[in-house]
PDB file of C-alpha atoms in Angstrom:
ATOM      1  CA  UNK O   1       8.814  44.560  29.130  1.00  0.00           C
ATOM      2  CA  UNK O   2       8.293  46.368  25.911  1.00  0.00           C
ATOM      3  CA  UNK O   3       7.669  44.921  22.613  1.00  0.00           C
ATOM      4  CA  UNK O   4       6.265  40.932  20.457  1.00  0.00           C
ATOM      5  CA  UNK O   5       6.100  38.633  22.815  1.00  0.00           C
ATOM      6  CA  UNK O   6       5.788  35.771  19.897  1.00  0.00           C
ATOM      7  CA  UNK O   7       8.651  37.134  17.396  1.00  0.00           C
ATOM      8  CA  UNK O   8       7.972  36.106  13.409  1.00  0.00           C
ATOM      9  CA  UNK O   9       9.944  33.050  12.896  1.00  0.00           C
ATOM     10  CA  UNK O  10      12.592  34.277  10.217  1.00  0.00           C
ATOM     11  CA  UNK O  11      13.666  31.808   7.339  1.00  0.00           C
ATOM     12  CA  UNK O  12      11.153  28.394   7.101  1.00  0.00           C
ATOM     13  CA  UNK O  13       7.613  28.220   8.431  1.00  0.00           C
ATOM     14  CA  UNK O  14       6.673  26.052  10.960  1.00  0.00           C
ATOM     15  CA  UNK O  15       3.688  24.407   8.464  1.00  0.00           C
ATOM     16  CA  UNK O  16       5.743  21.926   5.770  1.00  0.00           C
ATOM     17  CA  UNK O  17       4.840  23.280   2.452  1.00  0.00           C
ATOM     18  CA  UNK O  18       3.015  21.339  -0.131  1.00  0.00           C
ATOM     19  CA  UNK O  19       2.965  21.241  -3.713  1.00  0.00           C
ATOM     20  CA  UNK O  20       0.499  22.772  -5.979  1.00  0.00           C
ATOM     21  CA  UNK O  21       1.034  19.895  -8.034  1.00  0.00           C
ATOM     22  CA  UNK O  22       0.323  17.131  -5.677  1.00  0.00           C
ATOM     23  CA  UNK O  23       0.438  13.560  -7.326  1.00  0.00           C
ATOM     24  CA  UNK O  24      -2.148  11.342  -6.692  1.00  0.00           C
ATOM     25  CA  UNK O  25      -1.305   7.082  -6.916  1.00  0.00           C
ATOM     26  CA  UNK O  26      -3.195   5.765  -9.550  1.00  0.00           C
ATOM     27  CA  UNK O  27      -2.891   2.193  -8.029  1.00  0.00           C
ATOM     28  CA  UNK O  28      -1.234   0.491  -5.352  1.00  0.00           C
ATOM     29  CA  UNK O  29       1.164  -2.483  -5.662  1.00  0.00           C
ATOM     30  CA  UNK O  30       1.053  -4.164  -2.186  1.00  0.00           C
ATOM     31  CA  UNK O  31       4.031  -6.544  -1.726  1.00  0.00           C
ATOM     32  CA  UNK O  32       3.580  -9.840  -0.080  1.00  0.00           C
ATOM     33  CA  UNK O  33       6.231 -11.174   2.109  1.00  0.00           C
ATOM     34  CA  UNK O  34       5.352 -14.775   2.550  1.00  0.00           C
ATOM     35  CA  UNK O  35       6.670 -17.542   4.806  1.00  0.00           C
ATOM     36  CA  UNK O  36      10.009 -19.284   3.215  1.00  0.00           C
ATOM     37  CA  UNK O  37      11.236 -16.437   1.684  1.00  0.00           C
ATOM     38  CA  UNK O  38       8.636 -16.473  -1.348  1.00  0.00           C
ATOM     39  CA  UNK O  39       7.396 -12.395  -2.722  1.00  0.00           C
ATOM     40  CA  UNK O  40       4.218 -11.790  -3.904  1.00  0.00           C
ATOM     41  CA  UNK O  41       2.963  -8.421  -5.358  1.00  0.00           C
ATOM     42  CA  UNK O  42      -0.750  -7.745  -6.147  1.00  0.00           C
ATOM     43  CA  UNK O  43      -2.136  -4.219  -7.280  1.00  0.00           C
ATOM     44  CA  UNK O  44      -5.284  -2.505  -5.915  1.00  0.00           C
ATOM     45  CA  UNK O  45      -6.631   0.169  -7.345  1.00  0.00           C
ATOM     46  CA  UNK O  46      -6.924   2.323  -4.424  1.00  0.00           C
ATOM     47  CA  UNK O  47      -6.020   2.598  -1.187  1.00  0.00           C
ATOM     48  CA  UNK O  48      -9.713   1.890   0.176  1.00  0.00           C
ATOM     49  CA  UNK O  49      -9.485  -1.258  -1.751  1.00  0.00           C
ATOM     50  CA  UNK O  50      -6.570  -2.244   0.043  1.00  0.00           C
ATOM     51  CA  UNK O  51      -7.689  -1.747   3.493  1.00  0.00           C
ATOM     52  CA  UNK O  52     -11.313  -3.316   3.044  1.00  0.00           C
ATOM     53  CA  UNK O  53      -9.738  -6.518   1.952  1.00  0.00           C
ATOM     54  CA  UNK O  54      -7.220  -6.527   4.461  1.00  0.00           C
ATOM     55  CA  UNK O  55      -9.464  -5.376   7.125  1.00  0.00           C
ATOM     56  CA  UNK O  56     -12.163  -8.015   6.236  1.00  0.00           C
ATOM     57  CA  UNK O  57     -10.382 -11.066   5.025  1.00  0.00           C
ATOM     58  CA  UNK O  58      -6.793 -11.152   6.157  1.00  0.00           C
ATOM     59  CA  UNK O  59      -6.613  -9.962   9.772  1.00  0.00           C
ATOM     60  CA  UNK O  60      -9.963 -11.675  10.970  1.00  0.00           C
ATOM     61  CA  UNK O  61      -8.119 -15.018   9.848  1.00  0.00           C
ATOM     62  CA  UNK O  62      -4.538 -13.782  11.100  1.00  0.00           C
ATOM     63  CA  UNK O  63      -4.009 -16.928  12.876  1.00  0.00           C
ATOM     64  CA  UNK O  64      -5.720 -19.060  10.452  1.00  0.00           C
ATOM     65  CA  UNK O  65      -3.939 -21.977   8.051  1.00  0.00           C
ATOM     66  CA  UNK O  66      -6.986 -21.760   6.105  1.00  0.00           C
ATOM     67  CA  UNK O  67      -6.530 -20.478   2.409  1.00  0.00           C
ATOM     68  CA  UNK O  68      -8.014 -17.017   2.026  1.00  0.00           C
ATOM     69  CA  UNK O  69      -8.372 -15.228  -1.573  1.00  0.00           C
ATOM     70  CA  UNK O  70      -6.120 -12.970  -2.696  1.00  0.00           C
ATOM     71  CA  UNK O  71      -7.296 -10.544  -5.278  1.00  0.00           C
ATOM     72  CA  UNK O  72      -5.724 -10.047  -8.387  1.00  0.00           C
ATOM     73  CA  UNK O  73      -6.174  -7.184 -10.925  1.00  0.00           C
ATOM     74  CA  UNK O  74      -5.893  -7.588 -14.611  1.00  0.00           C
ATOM     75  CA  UNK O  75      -5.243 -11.287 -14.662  1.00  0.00           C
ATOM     76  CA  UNK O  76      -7.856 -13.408 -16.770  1.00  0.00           C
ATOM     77  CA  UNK O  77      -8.110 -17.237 -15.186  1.00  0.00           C
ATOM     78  CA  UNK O  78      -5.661 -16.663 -12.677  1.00  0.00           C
ATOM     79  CA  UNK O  79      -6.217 -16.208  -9.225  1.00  0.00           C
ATOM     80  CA  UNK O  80      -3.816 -16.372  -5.505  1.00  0.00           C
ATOM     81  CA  UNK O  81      -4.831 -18.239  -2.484  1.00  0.00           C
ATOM     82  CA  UNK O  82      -2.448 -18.000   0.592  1.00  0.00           C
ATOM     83  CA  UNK O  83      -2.915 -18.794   4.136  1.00  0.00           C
ATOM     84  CA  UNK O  84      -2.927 -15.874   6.305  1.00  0.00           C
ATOM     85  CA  UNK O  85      -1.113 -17.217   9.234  1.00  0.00           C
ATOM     86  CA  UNK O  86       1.825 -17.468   6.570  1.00  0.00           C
ATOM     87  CA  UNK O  87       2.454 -14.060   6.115  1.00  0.00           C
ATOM     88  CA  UNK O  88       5.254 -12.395   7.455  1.00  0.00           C
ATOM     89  CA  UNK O  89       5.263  -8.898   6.297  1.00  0.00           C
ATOM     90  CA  UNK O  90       3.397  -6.407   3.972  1.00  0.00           C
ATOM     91  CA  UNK O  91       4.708  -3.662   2.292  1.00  0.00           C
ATOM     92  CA  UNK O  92       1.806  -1.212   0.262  1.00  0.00           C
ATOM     93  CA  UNK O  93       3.442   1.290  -2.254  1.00  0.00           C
ATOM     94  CA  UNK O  94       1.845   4.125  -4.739  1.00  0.00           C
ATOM     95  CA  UNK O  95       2.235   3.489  -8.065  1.00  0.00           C
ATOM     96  CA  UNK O  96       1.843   6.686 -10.060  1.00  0.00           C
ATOM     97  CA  UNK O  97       1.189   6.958 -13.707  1.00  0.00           C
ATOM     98  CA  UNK O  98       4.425   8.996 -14.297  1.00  0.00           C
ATOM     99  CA  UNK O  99       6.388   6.023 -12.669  1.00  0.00           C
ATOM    100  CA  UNK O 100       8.819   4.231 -15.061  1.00  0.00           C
ATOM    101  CA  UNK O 101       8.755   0.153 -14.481  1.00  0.00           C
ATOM    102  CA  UNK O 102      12.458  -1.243 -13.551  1.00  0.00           C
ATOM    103  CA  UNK O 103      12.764  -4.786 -14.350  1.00  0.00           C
TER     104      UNK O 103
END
């Protein structure tokens, strides 16, 4: 048998391309889903921040009807407590500067 063994893929690479102009979050808004039906959205500047206090504060106390503290950015005199046991579901989403607020 003559001849490439391995023939050049024709049409798409098997790599996915990326963008030259890859946009990077500038914070993350990390949505809350809380026993009863009640939402709650908190930001975090970066991912990092995110994980550290959910790695160190919420999951050790999974179980736990304890209030834990729930940080929140940019809000003078106000702050979140929650019981960790109560939450049902989280939901973490980039926010990029470009992104246009819907209300």
């Amino acid at each position: 048998m003559t001849g490439n063994m391995n023939p050049a893929p024709t049409g798409e690479s098997a790599e996915p391309k990326r963008s030259r102009f890859a946009r990077t979050p500038t914070e993350y808004a990390v949505h809350l889903l809380i026993e009863g039906g009640h939402r709650e959205e908190v930001r975090f500047p970066t991912i990092q921040e995110f994980q550290k206090w959910y790695s160190g504060e919420l999951m050790p106390k999974a179980a736990s009807t304890d209030f834990i503290t729930v940080p929140i950015k940019n809000i003078q005199g106000e702050y979140m407590v929650l019981r960790p046991s109560s939450v049902l579901g989280i939901r973490v989403e980039p926010v990029f500067s470009s992104s246009v607020e819907r209300y």
